[in-house]
Short mmCIF file of C-alpha atoms in Angstrom, two decimals:
data_model
loop_
_atom_site.label_atom_id
_atom_site.label_comp_id
_atom_site.label_asym_id
_atom_site.label_seq_id
_atom_site.Cartn_x
_atom_site.Cartn_y
_atom_site.Cartn_z
CA MET A 29 0.00 0.00 0.00
CA PRO A 30 1.24 3.52 -0.76
CA ASP A 31 2.43 5.62 2.18
CA VAL A 32 -0.56 7.95 2.49
CA GLY A 33 1.26 10.25 4.91
CA SER A 34 4.17 10.78 2.51
CA ILE A 35 1.81 11.46 -0.38
CA ALA A 36 -0.10 14.01 1.72
CA ILE A 37 3.13 15.82 2.65
CA VAL A 38 4.22 15.93 -1.00
CA ALA A 39 0.81 17.36 -1.95
CA LEU A 40 1.16 19.96 0.81
CA ILE A 41 4.60 20.98 -0.44
CA ALA A 42 3.20 21.31 -3.96
CA VAL A 43 0.77 23.90 -2.59
CA LEU A 44 3.22 25.66 -0.26
CA ALA A 45 5.98 26.04 -2.85
CA PRO A 46 4.12 28.57 -5.07
CA ILE A 47 3.08 30.52 -1.95
CA ALA A 48 6.70 30.70 -0.77
CA ALA A 49 7.84 31.68 -4.27
CA ALA A 50 5.25 34.48 -4.40
CA LEU A 51 6.19 35.84 -0.97
CA ILE A 52 9.93 35.79 -1.54
CA GLY A 53 9.34 36.97 -5.10
CA ARG A 54 8.49 40.39 -3.70
CA VAL A 55 12.18 40.69 -2.85
CA ILE A 56 13.87 38.45 -5.43
CA LYS A 57 12.40 36.28 -8.17
CA ILE A 58 13.41 32.63 -7.75
CA PRO A 59 12.20 29.81 -10.05
CA LEU A 60 9.47 27.72 -8.47
CA VAL A 61 11.37 24.44 -8.89
CA VAL A 62 13.97 25.66 -6.38
CA PHE A 63 11.34 25.82 -3.63
CA GLU A 64 9.98 22.40 -4.61
CA ILE A 65 13.43 20.84 -4.40
CA VAL A 66 14.46 22.59 -1.18
CA LEU A 67 11.20 21.76 0.61
CA GLY A 68 11.55 18.17 -0.60
CA MET A 69 15.04 18.02 0.91
CA LEU A 70 13.67 19.43 4.16
CA VAL A 71 11.07 16.68 4.64
CA GLY A 72 13.23 13.91 3.17
CA PRO A 73 15.44 11.37 4.95
CA SER A 74 18.48 13.68 4.93
CA ILE A 75 16.90 16.27 7.28
CA LEU A 76 13.50 15.77 8.96
CA GLY A 77 12.84 12.24 7.72
CA TRP A 78 9.09 12.77 7.34
CA VAL A 79 8.91 11.31 3.83
CA HIS A 80 10.48 8.08 2.60
CA PRO A 81 9.67 7.56 -1.09
CA ASP A 82 7.96 4.26 -1.91
CA GLY A 83 7.20 2.61 -5.22
CA PHE A 84 4.02 4.61 -5.79
CA LEU A 85 5.68 7.99 -5.20
CA THR A 86 8.64 6.97 -7.35
CA ALA A 87 6.29 5.97 -10.18
CA LEU A 88 4.51 9.34 -10.00
CA SER A 89 7.88 11.09 -9.97
CA ASN A 90 8.99 9.21 -13.08
CA PHE A 91 5.74 10.11 -14.81
CA GLY A 92 6.37 13.73 -13.82
CA LEU A 93 9.82 13.61 -15.45
CA VAL A 94 8.23 12.10 -18.56
CA MET A 95 5.66 14.91 -18.74
CA LEU A 96 8.38 17.53 -18.23
CA PHE A 97 10.19 16.26 -21.34
CA PHE A 98 6.91 15.82 -23.20
CA MET A 99 6.00 19.46 -22.61
CA ALA A 100 9.46 20.55 -23.78
CA GLY A 101 9.00 18.64 -27.04
CA ASN A 102 5.41 19.79 -27.43
CA GLU A 103 6.25 23.49 -27.09
CA ILE A 104 8.98 23.52 -29.72
CA ASN A 105 7.82 25.19 -32.91
CA PHE A 106 10.37 24.04 -35.48
CA SER A 107 8.99 26.42 -38.09
CA LEU A 108 10.55 29.28 -36.13
CA PHE A 109 14.06 27.83 -36.45
CA SER A 110 16.30 28.59 -39.40
CA GLY A 111 18.74 26.00 -40.67
CA GLN A 112 21.67 28.13 -39.57
CA LEU A 113 20.29 28.46 -36.06
CA VAL A 114 19.95 24.70 -35.68
CA LYS A 115 23.45 24.19 -37.10
CA ARG A 116 24.96 26.71 -34.65
CA ALA A 117 23.12 25.13 -31.71
CA SER A 118 24.16 21.61 -32.78
CA PHE A 119 27.77 22.64 -33.33
CA GLY A 120 27.85 24.19 -29.87
CA TRP A 121 26.47 21.01 -28.29
CA LEU A 122 29.06 18.82 -30.05
CA ILE A 123 31.79 21.04 -28.61
CA SER A 124 30.11 20.64 -25.21
CA LEU A 125 30.11 16.85 -25.60
CA VAL A 126 33.82 16.68 -26.45
CA LEU A 127 34.74 19.10 -23.64
CA GLY A 128 32.48 17.36 -21.14
CA VAL A 129 33.74 13.84 -21.83
CA VAL A 130 37.40 14.93 -21.80
CA ILE A 131 36.98 16.84 -18.54
CA GLY A 132 34.80 14.10 -17.04
CA ILE A 133 37.39 11.41 -17.77
CA ALA A 134 40.12 13.66 -16.34
CA LEU A 135 38.10 14.17 -13.13
CA ALA A 136 37.45 10.42 -12.91
CA GLY A 137 41.17 9.71 -13.07
CA GLY A 138 41.14 8.34 -16.61
CA SER A 139 38.21 6.03 -15.97
CA LEU A 140 35.47 5.70 -18.58
CA ASP A 141 33.07 6.46 -15.73
CA GLY A 142 33.87 10.06 -16.58
CA VAL A 143 31.61 9.64 -19.63
CA TYR A 144 28.65 9.85 -17.24
CA ILE A 145 29.96 13.13 -15.86
CA GLY A 146 30.66 14.45 -19.35
CA ILE A 147 27.16 13.71 -20.68
CA ALA A 148 25.56 15.23 -17.56
CA LEU A 149 27.52 18.45 -18.12
CA THR A 150 26.17 18.83 -21.69
CA SER A 151 22.50 19.13 -20.70
CA THR A 152 20.14 22.09 -20.78
CA ALA A 153 16.88 22.08 -18.79
CA LEU A 154 14.59 23.16 -21.63
CA GLY A 155 11.51 22.11 -19.65
CA THR A 156 12.52 24.55 -16.92
CA ILE A 157 13.47 27.37 -19.28
CA MET A 158 10.44 27.25 -21.61
CA PRO A 159 7.92 28.48 -19.00
CA ILE A 160 10.19 31.47 -18.30
CA LEU A 161 10.39 32.35 -21.99
CA ARG A 162 6.65 31.84 -22.43
CA ASP A 163 5.68 33.88 -19.38
CA THR A 164 7.95 36.76 -20.41
CA GLY A 165 6.58 36.81 -23.96
CA ASN A 166 9.97 36.06 -25.51
CA LEU A 167 9.31 32.60 -26.92
CA THR A 168 9.08 33.88 -30.52
CA THR A 169 11.72 36.64 -30.36
CA PRO A 170 15.14 36.06 -31.98
CA PHE A 171 16.63 35.69 -28.52
CA GLY A 172 13.88 33.30 -27.41
CA ARG A 173 14.29 31.20 -30.56
CA SER A 174 18.02 30.94 -29.88
CA VAL A 175 17.44 29.83 -26.29
CA THR A 176 14.82 27.30 -27.42
CA ALA A 177 17.10 25.87 -30.11
CA VAL A 178 19.99 25.55 -27.66
CA GLY A 179 17.68 23.96 -25.09
CA ALA A 180 16.18 21.52 -27.60
CA VAL A 181 19.62 20.34 -28.69
CA GLY A 182 20.75 20.35 -25.05
CA GLU A 183 17.97 17.90 -24.16
CA PHE A 184 17.83 15.77 -27.30
CA GLY A 185 21.62 15.46 -27.67
CA PRO A 186 22.25 14.03 -24.18
CA LEU A 187 19.33 11.64 -24.64
CA LEU A 188 20.97 10.29 -27.79
CA ALA A 189 24.30 10.02 -25.97
CA ILE A 190 22.65 8.17 -23.07
CA SER A 191 21.00 5.74 -25.49
CA ILE A 192 24.27 5.04 -27.34
CA PHE A 193 26.91 5.09 -24.61
CA LEU A 194 25.07 4.35 -21.36
CA SER A 195 22.65 1.63 -22.48
CA GLY A 196 24.99 -1.23 -21.56
CA ARG A 197 25.09 -2.38 -25.21
CA GLN A 198 27.91 -2.17 -27.71
CA PRO A 199 27.82 1.33 -29.29
CA GLY A 200 27.18 -0.15 -32.76
CA VAL A 201 24.21 -2.20 -31.59
CA ALA A 202 22.89 0.71 -29.50
CA THR A 203 23.13 3.01 -32.52
CA LEU A 204 21.14 0.60 -34.71
CA ILE A 205 18.41 0.30 -32.06
CA LEU A 206 18.35 4.08 -31.68
CA LEU A 207 18.02 4.47 -35.45
CA ALA A 208 15.08 2.05 -35.38
CA PHE A 209 13.34 4.20 -32.77
CA VAL A 210 14.10 7.41 -34.69
CA LEU A 211 12.77 5.81 -37.89
CA ILE A 212 9.51 4.68 -36.26
CA SER A 213 8.85 7.95 -34.45
CA GLY A 214 10.08 10.01 -37.42
CA LEU A 215 7.71 8.24 -39.80
CA ALA A 216 4.83 8.82 -37.37
CA ILE A 217 5.64 12.54 -37.18
CA TRP A 218 6.05 12.79 -40.97
CA PHE A 219 2.72 11.03 -41.54
CA ALA A 220 0.99 13.29 -39.01
CA LEU A 221 2.37 16.44 -40.66
CA ARG A 222 1.51 15.43 -44.23
CA ARG A 223 -2.09 14.29 -43.82
CA PRO A 224 -4.98 16.60 -42.94
CA HIS A 225 -6.82 15.65 -39.77
CA GLN A 226 -10.22 17.27 -40.19
CA ARG A 227 -12.21 14.40 -38.64
CA LEU A 228 -9.77 14.28 -35.76
CA SER A 229 -10.16 18.03 -35.29
CA GLU A 230 -13.95 17.71 -35.29
CA LEU A 231 -13.80 14.99 -32.63
CA VAL A 232 -11.43 17.10 -30.54
CA ARG A 233 -13.71 20.12 -30.80
CA ALA A 234 -16.85 18.12 -29.97
CA SER A 235 -15.36 16.59 -26.80
CA LEU A 236 -13.13 19.44 -25.64
CA HIS A 237 -15.56 20.69 -23.02
CA THR A 238 -17.18 17.36 -22.15
CA SER A 239 -16.20 14.37 -20.06
CA GLY A 240 -14.84 12.75 -23.24
CA GLN A 241 -11.69 14.93 -23.37
CA PHE A 242 -10.56 13.11 -26.51
CA ALA A 243 -7.57 15.39 -27.17
CA VAL A 244 -6.10 14.87 -23.71
CA ARG A 245 -6.66 11.11 -23.89
CA LEU A 246 -5.07 10.95 -27.33
CA VAL A 247 -2.01 12.90 -26.19
CA LEU A 248 -1.53 10.68 -23.14
CA LEU A 249 -1.84 7.60 -25.38
CA VAL A 250 0.92 8.99 -27.63
CA VAL A 251 3.12 9.65 -24.59
CA ILE A 252 2.61 6.17 -23.14
CA ALA A 253 3.07 4.49 -26.53
CA LEU A 254 6.38 6.18 -27.36
CA VAL A 255 7.70 5.85 -23.81
CA ALA A 256 6.78 2.15 -23.88
CA LEU A 257 8.49 1.79 -27.28
CA SER A 258 11.68 3.42 -26.02
CA ILE A 259 11.71 1.19 -22.94
CA ALA A 260 11.02 -1.93 -25.02
CA LEU A 261 14.01 -1.04 -27.22
CA GLY A 262 16.19 -0.51 -24.15
CA LEU A 263 16.44 3.26 -24.70
CA ASP A 264 15.93 5.98 -22.13
CA MET A 265 12.22 6.68 -21.61
CA LEU A 266 12.83 10.43 -21.85
CA LEU A 267 13.67 10.03 -25.53
CA GLY A 268 10.17 8.65 -26.08
CA ALA A 269 8.63 11.45 -24.01
CA PHE A 270 10.42 14.14 -26.01
CA ALA A 271 9.40 12.55 -29.33
CA ALA A 272 5.81 12.25 -28.06
CA GLY A 273 5.69 16.00 -27.55
CA ILE A 274 6.70 16.61 -31.16
CA LEU A 275 4.26 13.99 -32.50
CA SER A 276 1.35 15.34 -30.44
CA ARG A 277 1.92 18.83 -31.81
CA ALA A 278 1.88 17.41 -35.35
CA LEU A 279 -1.32 15.41 -34.76
CA LEU A 280 -3.18 18.48 -33.51
CA LYS A 281 -1.88 20.86 -36.19
CA ASP A 282 -5.29 21.29 -37.85
CA VAL A 283 -7.13 22.11 -34.61
CA GLY A 284 -8.32 25.72 -34.39
CA GLU A 285 -6.09 28.17 -32.54
CA ALA A 286 -8.58 28.74 -29.72
CA ASP A 287 -8.95 24.98 -29.22
CA LYS A 288 -5.15 24.56 -29.29
CA VAL A 289 -4.83 27.07 -26.47
CA THR A 290 -7.46 25.20 -24.47
CA ILE A 291 -5.70 21.87 -25.01
CA GLU A 292 -2.32 23.36 -24.05
CA ARG A 293 -3.81 24.70 -20.82
CA LYS A 294 -5.24 21.30 -19.97
CA LEU A 295 -1.87 19.63 -20.61
CA GLU A 296 -0.10 22.30 -18.55
CA ALA A 297 -2.55 21.66 -15.72
CA ILE A 298 -1.81 17.92 -15.78
CA SER A 299 1.93 18.47 -16.08
CA PHE A 300 2.80 21.55 -14.04
CA GLY A 301 -0.20 21.36 -11.75
CA PHE A 302 0.18 17.71 -10.79
CA LEU A 303 2.99 15.50 -12.07
CA VAL A 304 6.03 17.74 -12.66
CA PRO A 305 5.99 19.18 -9.10
CA ILE A 306 6.06 15.63 -7.75
CA PHE A 307 9.23 14.97 -9.75
CA PHE A 308 11.03 18.05 -8.41
CA ILE A 309 9.84 17.49 -4.85
CA THR A 310 10.92 13.84 -5.01
CA THR A 311 14.29 14.97 -6.39
CA GLY A 312 14.74 16.95 -3.20
CA ILE A 313 13.49 14.08 -1.02
CA THR A 314 15.91 11.59 -2.56
CA PHE A 315 18.87 14.01 -2.66
CA ASP A 316 21.70 12.33 -0.78
CA LEU A 317 22.77 15.23 1.41
CA ASP A 318 24.60 12.92 3.82
CA SER A 319 26.86 11.59 1.06
CA LEU A 320 27.60 15.14 -0.02
CA ILE A 321 28.50 16.67 3.34
CA SER A 322 30.33 13.58 4.61
CA ASP A 323 32.63 13.45 1.57
CA PRO A 324 35.16 16.32 1.45
CA GLN A 325 35.89 15.55 -2.18
CA ALA A 326 32.20 15.86 -3.07
CA VAL A 327 31.97 19.20 -1.28
CA VAL A 328 34.87 20.47 -3.40
CA LEU A 329 33.37 19.01 -6.58
CA LEU A 330 30.02 20.79 -6.20
CA PRO A 331 31.27 24.33 -7.03
CA ILE A 332 33.62 22.84 -9.64
CA PHE A 333 30.68 21.16 -11.39
CA LEU A 334 28.70 24.42 -11.23
CA VAL A 335 31.51 26.27 -13.00
CA LEU A 336 31.94 23.41 -15.48
CA LEU A 337 28.26 23.63 -16.43
CA LEU A 338 28.92 27.20 -17.49
CA VAL A 339 32.20 26.40 -19.24
CA VAL A 340 31.21 23.10 -20.88
CA ARG A 341 27.59 23.89 -21.79
CA GLY A 342 27.15 27.63 -21.40
CA ILE A 343 29.96 29.04 -23.52
CA PRO A 344 29.43 26.69 -26.50
CA GLY A 345 25.69 27.28 -26.17
CA SER A 346 26.22 31.00 -26.72
CA PHE A 347 27.34 30.23 -30.29
CA ALA A 348 23.66 30.05 -31.24
CA ALA A 349 23.11 33.74 -30.51
CA PRO A 350 21.65 35.73 -33.43
CA PRO A 351 24.28 37.25 -35.73
CA GLY A 352 25.46 40.59 -34.40
CA ALA A 353 23.97 39.95 -30.96
CA PRO A 354 25.49 42.13 -28.22
CA PHE A 355 27.66 40.62 -25.50
CA ALA A 356 24.88 40.94 -22.90
CA GLU A 357 22.57 38.77 -25.00
CA ARG A 358 25.27 36.15 -25.58
CA ARG A 359 26.00 36.10 -21.86
CA SER A 360 22.30 35.58 -21.09
CA LEU A 361 22.11 32.79 -23.66
CA ALA A 362 25.17 31.10 -22.08
CA LEU A 363 23.56 31.21 -18.65
CA PHE A 364 20.31 29.74 -19.95
CA ALA A 365 22.21 27.02 -21.82
CA ALA A 366 24.07 26.07 -18.61
CA THR A 367 20.82 25.66 -16.66
CA GLY A 368 20.56 21.89 -16.27
CA LEU A 369 18.96 19.50 -13.80
CA PRO A 370 16.52 16.82 -15.09
CA ILE A 371 19.05 15.04 -17.34
CA ILE A 372 21.69 15.35 -14.62
CA VAL A 373 19.30 13.50 -12.30
CA ALA A 374 18.64 10.86 -14.98
CA VAL A 375 22.34 10.32 -15.77
CA THR A 376 23.39 10.09 -12.12
CA ASN A 377 20.59 7.60 -11.42
CA ILE A 378 21.83 5.41 -14.29
CA ALA A 379 25.40 5.70 -13.02
CA LEU A 380 24.42 4.78 -9.47
CA ASP A 381 22.35 1.82 -10.66
CA GLN A 382 25.35 0.53 -12.61
CA HIS A 383 27.76 1.30 -9.72
CA ALA A 384 29.69 3.58 -12.06
CA MET A 385 29.73 6.65 -9.82
CA GLU A 386 30.28 7.35 -6.13
CA ALA A 387 27.23 8.58 -4.23
CA GLY A 388 29.09 11.74 -3.21
CA THR A 389 29.99 12.58 -6.81
CA ALA A 390 26.39 12.02 -7.90
CA ALA A 391 25.15 14.27 -5.09
CA ALA A 392 27.65 16.95 -6.10
CA LEU A 393 26.45 16.83 -9.72
CA VAL A 394 22.78 17.03 -8.75
CA GLY A 395 23.59 19.79 -6.24
CA ALA A 396 25.33 21.76 -8.98
CA GLY A 397 22.26 21.28 -11.18
CA MET A 398 20.05 22.63 -8.38
CA LEU A 399 22.26 25.69 -7.96
CA ALA A 400 22.29 26.20 -11.73
CA VAL A 401 18.48 26.25 -11.80
CA LEU A 402 18.52 28.74 -8.92
CA LEU A 403 21.29 31.07 -10.06
CA PHE A 404 21.68 31.04 -13.82
CA PRO A 405 18.16 32.13 -14.90
CA LEU A 406 18.28 34.93 -12.33
CA LEU A 407 21.64 36.13 -13.61
CA ALA A 408 20.50 35.76 -17.22
CA LEU A 409 17.38 37.87 -16.73
CA VAL A 410 18.39 40.36 -14.07
CA GLY A 411 22.03 40.92 -14.87
CA SER A 412 21.50 42.32 -18.35
CA SER A 413 19.95 45.69 -19.08
CA LYS A 414 18.51 44.28 -22.32
CA HIS A 415 16.64 41.55 -20.44
CA ALA A 416 16.22 43.19 -17.04
CA HIS A 417 12.50 43.72 -17.66
CA PHE A 418 12.12 39.93 -17.91
CA ALA A 419 12.73 39.62 -14.17
CA ALA A 420 9.33 41.00 -13.29
CA ALA A 421 7.72 38.16 -15.20
CA LEU A 422 9.71 35.26 -13.78
CA PRO A 423 7.25 32.45 -12.98
CA GLU A 424 6.04 32.38 -9.42
#
């Protein structure tokens, strides 16, 4: 049986976190996920010990992570990206991958376990950044398109690297399986984009405000199907979630704009109102604070990893800035690119399961990701005169 007390405390934190963010937001704007993680740490085994995650809470947390990546894929409008922008973003990520793996192996003393560290350092938390861009009205600006492109590559790239290098298979076999998944999902997206879906749109419209909720049910079916496919192929489930977001957007392309807005709000309510907070709160609950503070090396590694996120991911990410962009805009783009947490959590979990990383090192990496989510968006939005007005619209 699920631990009802733990579930109730998690639900309470999900309500208290926005209140705390709003109150402290009168002084300084801090992303909501920071409060969710910190409050989760407070009630978790490392501090108060009120919540001990069980199988049910872990399953909800995993579903929350899936929906976070689904929403990231669903909100990407590829028609806004030029070929050059995608090339610059991809080139920057490849530089990040080489830098990250080289530095990771050096930190691991020449061990291939450093590949885990390297891949974690190449991630960008697009699911965390997108709400900020959307709420500030900058999603479709040149700057917002650059951030979105960097974030998309910074989520999709590490997922590919995880599937190839961290799957436990030979890289050649893993690549073939990955190509099979890409082919299946790519064909589904291509088919959805090419064919008109008038009957589907009519069914969506007819049930949008009824108990049928066909659009929501269809989207969740797509998510579950592609996540199940990725798991069946031995790939990371987040790859399926990200692809599901893209496919869902393609399936609903012929739905009227007003109905699209309604559907997006319903999906946001399911994701950010229910499942995603559980993931971030559980991340705090399961954060191994004891391993971090009891290991002097881990304590030293935490600020090093924070700086490396900026060096490995941030600086190459700034290459995607619009041509002629001022230094302040490039600096903001670098800070957004270096904002990573969900993939860091996923990579460290894989490493711990395979006994390829010390608990203290994993805690230091996740801790650096937490600090990145706290500090980098604030510095990106507040520290630049060009983007200073964004700060007032940071999500609360």
